[in-house]
Amino acid sequence: MVIAEDLFRAALHLTAPWYISSINFAEGERKLDIWVDFPKGSRFPCPECNNLDCEVHDTTTRTWRHLDFFEHQTFLHGRIPRIICPNCGVRQAKVPWARERSGFTLLMEALIVFFAQTMQISQISEKLHIKDKRIWRVVSHYVEEALIKADFSDVKSIGLDETSRRKGHEYITVFADINTGRIIFICKGKDASTLSAFSKDLKEHNGSPEQIKDICCDMSPAFIKGITDEFPLSSIIFDKFHVIKLFNEAVDEVRRLEQLINRILKNTRYIWLKNPSSLTKKQLTELGGLKDMNLKTVRAYNIKLGLQEFWKFEDREAAEAYFKKWYYWATHSKLPAIVKAAKNLKKHWDGIISYFDNRFSNGLLEGLNSMIQSLKANARGYRNDENFITMIYLRQGQLKLVLPT
Ligand SMILES: [Zn+2]
C-alpha cells in the first residue's frame, strides 16, 4: 500500500517528521481510517516561542474528521505530542492538519465554511452527518477571525435597524455601511447603549465616531438619544422605508377600527400596506372595487400614497413645499391615527428632509431588512441569537474569510 500512503500524505500536506503509518478501508461501513505518526526521537517547534528543537514529553491520541473519500467518512488518527520547551515548559505542539481543540482537519473546516456561505447549517449537517452544534462552532470561529481583522477606517455613512430572530425573541441591532451595503456590527438590544457598543467597536477597527457623517435609522427615541450622545457630529436621517412603515401602522389602525363596523374590509390588511405595483392581480381587482367606496381606510391609504411622492422631488425646496401641502391634507383628514402620525413626522422634520442632502438612504435599509427577513425564514435552525448573528455576518458582512487550503 505504499502508493496509497504517499497519495494520502500528499493530499494531507504532511511533511516530515509526520508520515502515514497505516490505512484501513472498511468498505462495508463506508469508512476510511488513516493513522499518522512520527518517528521516535522526533523534535517539534514550541508553539509559543518558536524554539525549533523541542523534545517530546508525552502524547495523547486524537481523531479528526476529514473530507469524505468517495462517500466514505474519513477519519485521521494520530498522537499529538506535548513538548518540553527550555523557555516555556511543557506545551502542546501544533499539528499541520488541524487547529488546536478542533475535531476536524483544516480542509474539512474549509469545506464546512464554504458550504455555509450558501447552504443552511441543517442541510450541511445532514449531508456530512455532523451534528449542527459542531458545524456552528467551526463557522463562528472563521467569522470571528475575519471580524477581528475588519477595517472600518473608510466608513462614513451608517444605516441601522433592529430585528429579532423570531417574534417575541430578544432584539438585535444591525449596523451597515450605507455606501457598500456591508454589515459591520451587530449587537443585542435596541436601546441607546447599542450606539455606545458600536462606537467602541468602531475604535477597535481603525475607525472613530468623528468620521461618521450620517446615520440613517427609524424614529426610535432610544436610537436618537444614542446617536446624539455617541455621534454628536453625525446628522440623523430618517429614511423613507421607516417613515412609510410608521405611516402604514396608522393606515392599519384606521382599517382595524373601520372593519368593526364594515365587514367588507375583512382580510384586506396587506392591500393597504403594499404599493399598488407590488400587489397580485387578484389583490388589484379587490383594491379597485374598494377604492371607489366612501371608506375612511381609502382616505388614509391615499394620504399614504401622497406621502410617498415626497421622496420623488429633485430638490429640497420643492419637497418642503410639497410636504406643507401634504401636511395640511393629512391633519385635516379627521382620521385621528393619521393626524397623529403626520404630527409625529413634523416633529422629526429635520431628519426627514436631510434625505435631500445626500439621497443615499432609500432602498438600502429596505434591502437589508428583506435580506434579514429571508434569513429569519430559517430561524428554527439557528437555536440561539449568537448563531443568527454569525449567519448575518457570514452572508452580509463581506468578510475576508481566511480559509485553510
Ligand atoms: Zn517555547
Tab-separated table of C-alpha atoms and ligand atoms in Angstrom:
chain	number	residue	atom	x	y	z
A	1	MET	CA	0.000	0.000	0.000
A	2	VAL	CA	2.977	2.321	-0.390
A	3	ILE	CA	1.355	4.204	-3.262
A	4	ALA	CA	-1.852	4.876	-1.279
A	5	GLU	CA	0.142	6.117	1.680
A	6	ASP	CA	2.133	8.512	-0.489
A	7	LEU	CA	-1.056	9.732	-2.074
A	8	PHE	CA	-2.729	10.490	1.240
A	9	ARG	CA	0.420	12.050	2.654
A	10	ALA	CA	0.447	14.492	-0.275
A	11	ALA	CA	-3.294	15.134	-0.007
A	12	LEU	CA	-2.968	15.951	3.676
A	13	HIS	CA	0.091	18.159	3.108
A	14	LEU	CA	2.050	16.109	5.638
A	15	THR	CA	5.723	16.910	5.916
A	16	ALA	CA	8.471	15.253	7.948
A	17	PRO	CA	8.514	14.055	10.642
A	18	TRP	CA	4.853	13.186	10.020
A	19	TYR	CA	4.080	10.115	7.956
A	20	ILE	CA	1.130	7.801	7.407
A	21	SER	CA	1.596	4.657	9.434
A	22	SER	CA	-1.461	2.759	8.252
A	23	ILE	CA	-4.708	2.988	6.313
A	24	ASN	CA	-7.824	0.939	6.899
A	25	PHE	CA	-10.546	0.894	4.316
A	26	ALA	CA	-13.785	-0.541	5.742
A	27	GLU	CA	-15.859	-0.987	2.624
A	28	GLY	CA	-18.970	-2.289	4.445
A	29	GLU	CA	-19.028	0.569	6.949
A	30	ARG	CA	-18.207	3.125	4.261
A	31	LYS	CA	-15.376	4.311	6.435
A	32	LEU	CA	-11.744	5.144	5.861
A	33	ASP	CA	-9.288	5.399	8.755
A	34	ILE	CA	-5.852	6.916	8.348
A	35	TRP	CA	-3.213	6.816	11.064
A	36	VAL	CA	-0.460	9.392	11.143
A	37	ASP	CA	2.609	9.187	13.315
A	38	PHE	CA	6.159	10.463	13.786
A	39	PRO	CA	9.388	8.501	14.358
A	40	LYS	CA	10.784	8.076	17.838
A	41	GLY	CA	13.210	10.868	18.720
A	42	SER	CA	11.442	13.469	16.525
A	43	ARG	CA	11.663	17.052	17.663
A	44	PHE	CA	8.991	19.745	17.291
A	45	PRO	CA	8.857	23.536	17.425
A	46	CYS	CA	7.419	25.253	20.505
A	47	PRO	CA	4.016	26.818	19.646
A	48	GLU	CA	4.810	29.870	21.771
A	49	CYS	CA	8.432	30.942	21.269
A	50	ASN	CA	9.147	29.003	18.069
A	51	ASN	CA	12.156	27.281	19.591
A	52	LEU	CA	12.530	24.694	16.827
A	53	ASP	CA	14.154	21.864	18.631
A	54	CYS	CA	11.927	20.625	21.472
A	55	GLU	CA	11.899	17.127	22.868
A	56	VAL	CA	8.652	15.176	23.163
A	57	HIS	CA	7.340	14.936	26.729
A	58	ASP	CA	4.322	12.678	26.142
A	59	THR	CA	1.491	12.166	23.619
A	60	THR	CA	-2.300	11.943	23.511
A	61	THR	CA	-4.179	10.128	20.775
A	62	ARG	CA	-6.777	12.138	18.907
A	63	THR	CA	-9.181	11.731	15.994
A	64	TRP	CA	-10.162	14.285	13.350
A	65	ARG	CA	-12.910	14.073	10.793
A	66	HIS	CA	-11.519	14.664	7.303
A	67	LEU	CA	-13.085	15.232	3.869
A	68	ASP	CA	-15.136	12.267	2.726
A	69	PHE	CA	-13.325	9.982	0.350
A	70	PHE	CA	-15.813	8.836	-2.322
A	71	GLU	CA	-18.700	8.829	0.165
A	72	HIS	CA	-16.613	7.107	2.794
A	73	GLN	CA	-16.392	9.051	6.020
A	74	THR	CA	-12.728	9.612	6.593
A	75	PHE	CA	-11.024	9.874	9.956
A	76	LEU	CA	-7.494	10.830	10.774
A	77	HIS	CA	-5.959	9.372	13.921
A	78	GLY	CA	-2.708	10.366	15.478
A	79	ARG	CA	-0.697	11.105	18.572
A	80	ILE	CA	-0.334	14.763	19.424
A	81	PRO	CA	2.978	15.396	21.157
A	82	ARG	CA	3.382	17.628	24.167
A	83	ILE	CA	6.866	19.080	24.042
A	84	ILE	CA	9.250	20.410	26.662
A	85	CYS	CA	10.469	23.861	25.701
A	86	PRO	CA	13.513	25.200	27.567
A	87	ASN	CA	11.866	28.649	27.586
A	88	CYS	CA	8.167	27.889	28.069
A	89	GLY	CA	7.931	24.464	29.721
A	90	VAL	CA	5.501	21.730	28.661
A	91	ARG	CA	3.287	22.788	25.722
A	92	GLN	CA	1.115	21.018	23.197
A	93	ALA	CA	2.756	21.026	19.773
A	94	LYS	CA	0.779	22.214	16.748
A	95	VAL	CA	-0.153	19.706	14.087
A	96	PRO	CA	-0.145	20.879	10.464
A	97	TRP	CA	-3.573	19.458	9.565
A	98	ALA	CA	-5.831	20.825	12.331
A	99	ARG	CA	-6.460	23.719	14.674
A	100	GLU	CA	-5.970	23.201	18.364
A	101	ARG	CA	-9.049	21.667	20.021
A	102	SER	CA	-10.865	21.169	16.697
A	103	GLY	CA	-12.225	17.719	15.855
A	104	PHE	CA	-11.919	18.432	12.115
A	105	THR	CA	-8.987	18.705	9.766
A	106	LEU	CA	-8.382	22.175	8.302
A	107	LEU	CA	-9.576	21.045	4.888
A	108	MET	CA	-12.817	19.754	6.402
A	109	GLU	CA	-13.305	23.085	8.141
A	110	ALA	CA	-12.727	24.922	4.867
A	111	LEU	CA	-15.400	22.783	3.224
A	112	ILE	CA	-17.871	23.424	6.069
A	113	VAL	CA	-17.414	27.201	5.863
A	114	PHE	CA	-17.610	27.073	2.079
A	115	PHE	CA	-20.952	25.247	2.260
A	116	ALA	CA	-22.242	27.591	4.982
A	117	GLN	CA	-21.937	30.569	2.638
A	118	THR	CA	-24.858	29.291	0.607
A	119	MET	CA	-26.425	26.312	2.407
A	120	GLN	CA	-28.392	26.092	5.616
A	121	ILE	CA	-26.496	24.608	8.526
A	122	SER	CA	-29.134	21.895	8.932
A	123	GLN	CA	-28.558	20.830	5.307
A	124	ILE	CA	-24.798	20.648	5.830
A	125	SER	CA	-25.377	18.663	8.997
A	126	GLU	CA	-27.465	16.164	7.079
A	127	LYS	CA	-25.110	15.969	4.130
A	128	LEU	CA	-21.958	15.410	6.170
A	129	HIS	CA	-23.536	13.533	9.097
A	130	ILE	CA	-22.160	16.014	11.606
A	131	LYS	CA	-24.150	17.492	14.493
A	132	ASP	CA	-25.157	21.099	13.720
A	133	LYS	CA	-23.650	22.317	17.007
A	134	ARG	CA	-20.195	21.288	15.784
A	135	ILE	CA	-20.753	22.977	12.438
A	136	TRP	CA	-21.797	26.227	14.112
A	137	ARG	CA	-18.625	26.136	16.210
A	138	VAL	CA	-16.443	25.947	13.092
A	139	VAL	CA	-18.370	28.649	11.222
A	140	SER	CA	-18.299	31.042	14.203
A	141	HIS	CA	-14.566	30.570	14.550
A	142	TYR	CA	-13.798	31.689	10.993
A	143	VAL	CA	-16.354	34.510	11.112
A	144	GLU	CA	-14.856	35.811	14.373
A	145	GLU	CA	-11.325	35.630	12.949
A	146	ALA	CA	-12.384	37.633	9.911
A	147	LEU	CA	-14.236	40.186	12.050
A	148	ILE	CA	-11.180	40.825	14.218
A	149	LYS	CA	-9.236	41.837	11.118
A	150	ALA	CA	-12.004	44.014	9.627
A	151	ASP	CA	-11.100	47.623	8.899
A	152	PHE	CA	-13.688	50.397	9.312
A	153	SER	CA	-11.432	53.375	8.648
A	154	ASP	CA	-13.279	54.382	5.463
A	155	VAL	CA	-16.858	54.050	6.734
A	156	LYS	CA	-18.705	57.373	6.563
A	157	SER	CA	-22.412	56.645	6.498
A	158	ILE	CA	-24.286	54.169	8.634
A	159	GLY	CA	-27.731	52.645	8.441
A	160	LEU	CA	-29.041	50.853	11.484
A	161	ASP	CA	-32.089	48.763	12.129
A	162	GLU	CA	-33.453	46.467	14.759
A	163	THR	CA	-34.739	42.947	14.246
A	164	SER	CA	-35.305	39.731	16.137
A	165	ARG	CA	-34.671	36.100	15.332
A	166	ARG	CA	-38.286	35.191	15.888
A	167	LYS	CA	-41.376	37.013	17.038
A	168	GLY	CA	-41.212	37.575	20.780
A	169	HIS	CA	-37.469	36.965	20.943
A	170	GLU	CA	-34.795	39.362	22.072
A	171	TYR	CA	-33.993	42.223	19.709
A	172	ILE	CA	-30.689	42.739	17.954
A	173	THR	CA	-29.484	45.916	16.256
A	174	VAL	CA	-27.676	45.692	12.924
A	175	PHE	CA	-25.295	48.411	11.646
A	176	ALA	CA	-24.474	48.635	7.936
A	177	ASP	CA	-22.111	50.756	5.879
A	178	ILE	CA	-24.606	52.500	3.597
A	179	ASN	CA	-22.123	53.016	0.785
A	180	THR	CA	-21.175	49.363	0.431
A	181	GLY	CA	-24.130	47.555	1.998
A	182	ARG	CA	-21.693	45.696	4.255
A	183	ILE	CA	-22.975	44.819	7.726
A	184	ILE	CA	-20.194	45.836	10.055
A	185	PHE	CA	-21.623	45.465	13.551
A	186	ILE	CA	-24.415	43.593	15.301
A	187	CYS	CA	-25.291	43.681	18.985
A	188	LYS	CA	-28.099	42.611	21.269
A	189	GLY	CA	-30.783	45.076	22.347
A	190	LYS	CA	-32.374	48.072	20.638
A	191	ASP	CA	-31.733	50.810	23.173
A	192	ALA	CA	-29.311	53.752	23.265
A	193	SER	CA	-26.471	51.521	24.550
A	194	THR	CA	-26.252	49.822	21.130
A	195	LEU	CA	-24.745	53.079	19.835
A	196	SER	CA	-22.030	53.129	22.503
A	197	ALA	CA	-21.251	49.473	21.751
A	198	PHE	CA	-20.938	50.391	18.076
A	199	SER	CA	-18.726	53.395	18.849
A	200	LYS	CA	-16.392	51.148	20.860
A	201	ASP	CA	-16.256	48.548	18.090
A	202	LEU	CA	-15.518	51.228	15.505
A	203	LYS	CA	-12.493	52.357	17.528
A	204	GLU	CA	-11.267	48.775	17.739
A	205	HIS	CA	-11.234	48.590	13.925
A	206	ASN	CA	-9.243	51.704	12.957
A	207	GLY	CA	-12.313	53.911	12.994
A	208	SER	CA	-13.614	56.742	15.109
A	209	PRO	CA	-17.082	58.217	15.798
A	210	GLU	CA	-15.957	61.533	14.258
A	211	GLN	CA	-15.620	60.025	10.788
A	212	ILE	CA	-19.330	59.078	10.667
A	213	LYS	CA	-21.119	61.849	8.767
A	214	ASP	CA	-24.630	60.419	8.564
A	215	ILE	CA	-26.658	57.848	10.428
A	216	CYS	CA	-29.845	56.568	8.952
A	217	CYS	CA	-32.468	54.914	11.186
A	218	ASP	CA	-36.066	54.838	12.355
A	219	MET	CA	-37.586	57.458	14.661
A	220	SER	CA	-36.999	55.485	17.865
A	221	PRO	CA	-36.174	57.894	20.730
A	222	ALA	CA	-33.569	55.401	22.015
A	223	PHE	CA	-31.597	55.477	18.745
A	224	ILE	CA	-31.878	59.277	18.546
A	225	LYS	CA	-30.524	59.614	22.091
A	226	GLY	CA	-27.694	57.154	21.408
A	227	ILE	CA	-26.668	58.994	18.238
A	228	THR	CA	-26.789	62.409	19.939
A	229	ASP	CA	-24.621	61.134	22.813
A	230	GLU	CA	-22.112	58.983	20.934
A	231	PHE	CA	-22.014	60.559	17.470
A	232	PRO	CA	-22.620	64.266	18.107
A	233	LEU	CA	-21.095	65.238	14.750
A	234	SER	CA	-23.300	62.915	12.678
A	235	SER	CA	-26.518	64.051	11.099
A	236	ILE	CA	-29.547	61.820	11.589
A	237	ILE	CA	-31.641	60.767	8.617
A	238	PHE	CA	-34.993	59.070	8.937
A	239	ASP	CA	-35.228	57.004	5.795
A	240	LYS	CA	-38.237	56.523	3.573
A	241	PHE	CA	-38.587	52.845	4.446
A	242	HIS	CA	-39.024	53.551	8.158
A	243	VAL	CA	-41.193	56.644	7.677
A	244	ILE	CA	-43.589	54.719	5.435
A	245	LYS	CA	-43.544	51.767	7.814
A	246	LEU	CA	-44.641	54.059	10.628
A	247	PHE	CA	-47.316	55.641	8.472
A	248	ASN	CA	-48.572	52.218	7.414
A	249	GLU	CA	-49.250	51.463	11.060
A	250	ALA	CA	-51.564	54.475	11.153
A	251	VAL	CA	-53.345	53.330	7.972
A	252	ASP	CA	-53.772	49.903	9.519
A	253	GLU	CA	-55.225	51.402	12.676
A	254	VAL	CA	-57.849	53.220	10.603
A	255	ARG	CA	-58.686	49.966	8.819
A	256	ARG	CA	-58.962	47.969	12.042
A	257	LEU	CA	-61.419	50.427	13.556
A	258	GLU	CA	-63.468	50.705	10.398
A	259	GLN	CA	-63.563	46.955	9.924
A	260	LEU	CA	-65.530	46.652	13.169
A	261	ILE	CA	-68.483	48.345	11.505
A	262	ASN	CA	-67.759	47.468	7.881
A	263	ARG	CA	-67.090	43.786	7.204
A	264	ILE	CA	-66.100	44.449	3.608
A	265	LEU	CA	-62.630	45.351	4.913
A	266	LYS	CA	-62.040	41.946	6.437
A	267	ASN	CA	-58.821	40.282	5.222
A	268	THR	CA	-57.713	43.345	3.275
A	269	ARG	CA	-54.816	44.338	5.552
A	270	TYR	CA	-51.987	43.726	3.049
A	271	ILE	CA	-53.727	45.520	0.205
A	272	TRP	CA	-53.328	48.838	2.038
A	273	LEU	CA	-49.793	48.228	3.264
A	274	LYS	CA	-48.253	47.435	-0.109
A	275	ASN	CA	-47.854	49.680	-3.112
A	276	PRO	CA	-50.256	49.022	-5.995
A	277	SER	CA	-47.265	47.913	-8.098
A	278	SER	CA	-46.468	45.033	-5.740
A	279	LEU	CA	-49.999	43.675	-5.494
A	280	THR	CA	-51.168	40.474	-7.179
A	281	LYS	CA	-53.791	40.646	-9.932
A	282	LYS	CA	-56.457	39.411	-7.528
A	283	GLN	CA	-55.489	41.982	-4.902
A	284	LEU	CA	-55.507	44.763	-7.517
A	285	THR	CA	-59.044	43.868	-8.539
A	286	GLU	CA	-60.076	43.867	-4.913
A	287	LEU	CA	-58.398	47.227	-4.350
A	288	GLY	CA	-60.114	48.649	-7.449
A	289	GLY	CA	-63.519	47.673	-6.063
A	290	LEU	CA	-62.819	49.133	-2.631
A	291	LYS	CA	-61.225	52.361	-3.821
A	292	ASP	CA	-64.493	53.661	-5.268
A	293	MET	CA	-66.281	53.237	-1.951
A	294	ASN	CA	-66.511	56.014	0.552
A	295	LEU	CA	-64.239	54.455	3.161
A	296	LYS	CA	-62.026	56.038	5.810
A	297	THR	CA	-59.414	53.403	5.033
A	298	VAL	CA	-59.317	54.559	1.389
A	299	ARG	CA	-58.734	58.138	2.535
A	300	ALA	CA	-55.923	57.069	4.845
A	301	TYR	CA	-54.415	54.967	2.047
A	302	ASN	CA	-54.474	57.866	-0.421
A	303	ILE	CA	-52.724	60.090	2.120
A	304	LYS	CA	-50.033	57.407	2.438
A	305	LEU	CA	-49.581	57.270	-1.352
A	306	GLY	CA	-49.357	61.065	-1.264
A	307	LEU	CA	-46.605	60.909	1.322
A	308	GLN	CA	-44.562	58.612	-0.919
A	309	GLU	CA	-44.468	61.321	-3.607
A	310	PHE	CA	-42.368	63.421	-1.252
A	311	TRP	CA	-39.199	61.421	-1.980
A	312	LYS	CA	-39.547	61.872	-5.748
A	313	PHE	CA	-38.695	65.572	-5.711
A	314	GLU	CA	-35.447	66.788	-7.186
A	315	ASP	CA	-34.624	69.434	-4.640
A	316	ARG	CA	-35.141	70.222	-1.027
A	317	GLU	CA	-37.237	73.385	-1.531
A	318	ALA	CA	-39.806	71.744	-3.788
A	319	ALA	CA	-40.045	68.766	-1.420
A	320	GLU	CA	-40.525	71.083	1.533
A	321	ALA	CA	-43.317	72.981	-0.226
A	322	TYR	CA	-44.981	69.693	-1.144
A	323	PHE	CA	-44.766	68.406	2.419
A	324	LYS	CA	-46.557	71.531	3.706
A	325	LYS	CA	-49.496	70.850	1.414
A	326	TRP	CA	-49.496	67.157	2.276
A	327	TYR	CA	-49.367	68.008	5.968
A	328	TYR	CA	-52.472	70.190	5.673
A	329	TRP	CA	-54.256	67.361	3.864
A	330	ALA	CA	-53.256	64.763	6.465
A	331	THR	CA	-54.013	66.867	9.539
A	332	HIS	CA	-57.448	67.828	8.164
A	333	SER	CA	-58.410	64.250	7.376
A	334	LYS	CA	-60.433	63.816	10.582
A	335	LEU	CA	-58.715	60.447	10.970
A	336	PRO	CA	-57.117	60.548	14.438
A	337	ALA	CA	-54.403	57.946	13.702
A	338	ILE	CA	-53.385	59.785	10.514
A	339	VAL	CA	-53.349	63.196	12.217
A	340	LYS	CA	-51.170	61.790	14.980
A	341	ALA	CA	-48.736	60.132	12.537
A	342	ALA	CA	-48.464	63.329	10.447
A	343	LYS	CA	-47.695	65.388	13.555
A	344	ASN	CA	-45.067	62.852	14.543
A	345	LEU	CA	-43.427	63.263	11.120
A	346	LYS	CA	-43.379	67.037	11.515
A	347	LYS	CA	-41.674	66.635	14.875
A	348	HIS	CA	-38.900	64.678	13.132
A	349	TRP	CA	-38.786	67.039	10.190
A	350	ASP	CA	-35.048	67.816	10.233
A	351	GLY	CA	-34.180	64.148	9.961
A	352	ILE	CA	-36.694	63.527	7.184
A	353	ILE	CA	-35.687	66.468	4.975
A	354	SER	CA	-31.989	65.560	5.469
A	355	TYR	CA	-32.575	62.927	2.831
A	356	PHE	CA	-32.259	65.656	0.210
A	357	ASP	CA	-28.735	66.488	1.367
A	358	ASN	CA	-27.320	63.110	0.336
A	359	ARG	CA	-30.082	60.906	-1.126
A	360	PHE	CA	-28.478	57.571	-0.439
A	361	SER	CA	-30.744	56.024	2.107
A	362	ASN	CA	-33.673	54.830	0.066
A	363	GLY	CA	-33.648	51.169	-0.632
A	364	LEU	CA	-30.619	50.167	1.403
A	365	LEU	CA	-32.298	49.615	4.744
A	366	GLU	CA	-35.252	48.086	2.975
A	367	GLY	CA	-32.902	45.705	1.177
A	368	LEU	CA	-31.111	44.806	4.386
A	369	ASN	CA	-34.416	44.287	6.082
A	370	SER	CA	-35.674	41.892	3.430
A	371	MET	CA	-32.361	40.009	3.460
A	372	ILE	CA	-32.649	39.549	7.221
A	373	GLN	CA	-36.280	38.506	6.802
A	374	SER	CA	-35.199	35.768	4.423
A	375	LEU	CA	-32.525	34.569	6.872
A	376	LYS	CA	-35.216	34.534	9.546
A	377	ALA	CA	-37.201	32.049	7.483
A	378	ASN	CA	-34.738	29.507	8.869
A	379	ALA	CA	-34.976	30.895	12.427
A	380	ARG	CA	-35.573	27.474	13.951
A	381	GLY	CA	-32.245	26.283	12.627
A	382	TYR	CA	-30.279	28.944	14.491
A	383	ARG	CA	-31.108	27.709	18.008
A	384	ASN	CA	-29.820	30.950	19.564
A	385	ASP	CA	-29.138	34.600	18.786
A	386	GLU	CA	-25.368	34.051	18.575
A	387	ASN	CA	-25.816	31.709	15.620
A	388	PHE	CA	-28.266	34.092	13.968
A	389	ILE	CA	-25.723	36.903	14.319
A	390	THR	CA	-22.925	34.683	12.936
A	391	MET	CA	-25.064	33.918	9.885
A	392	ILE	CA	-25.853	37.592	9.206
A	393	TYR	CA	-22.147	38.426	9.329
A	394	LEU	CA	-21.265	35.473	7.101
A	395	ARG	CA	-23.833	36.353	4.441
A	396	GLN	CA	-23.770	40.166	4.587
A	397	GLY	CA	-20.512	41.114	6.292
A	398	GLN	CA	-18.434	40.953	3.086
A	399	LEU	CA	-15.858	39.211	5.275
A	400	LYS	CA	-12.369	38.391	4.148
A	401	LEU	CA	-12.519	34.798	5.350
A	402	VAL	CA	-9.140	33.163	5.647
A	403	LEU	CA	-9.793	29.527	4.879
A	404	PRO	CA	-7.210	26.749	5.008
A	405	THR	CA	-6.089	25.450	1.620
B	1	ZN	ZN	8.776	27.961	23.976
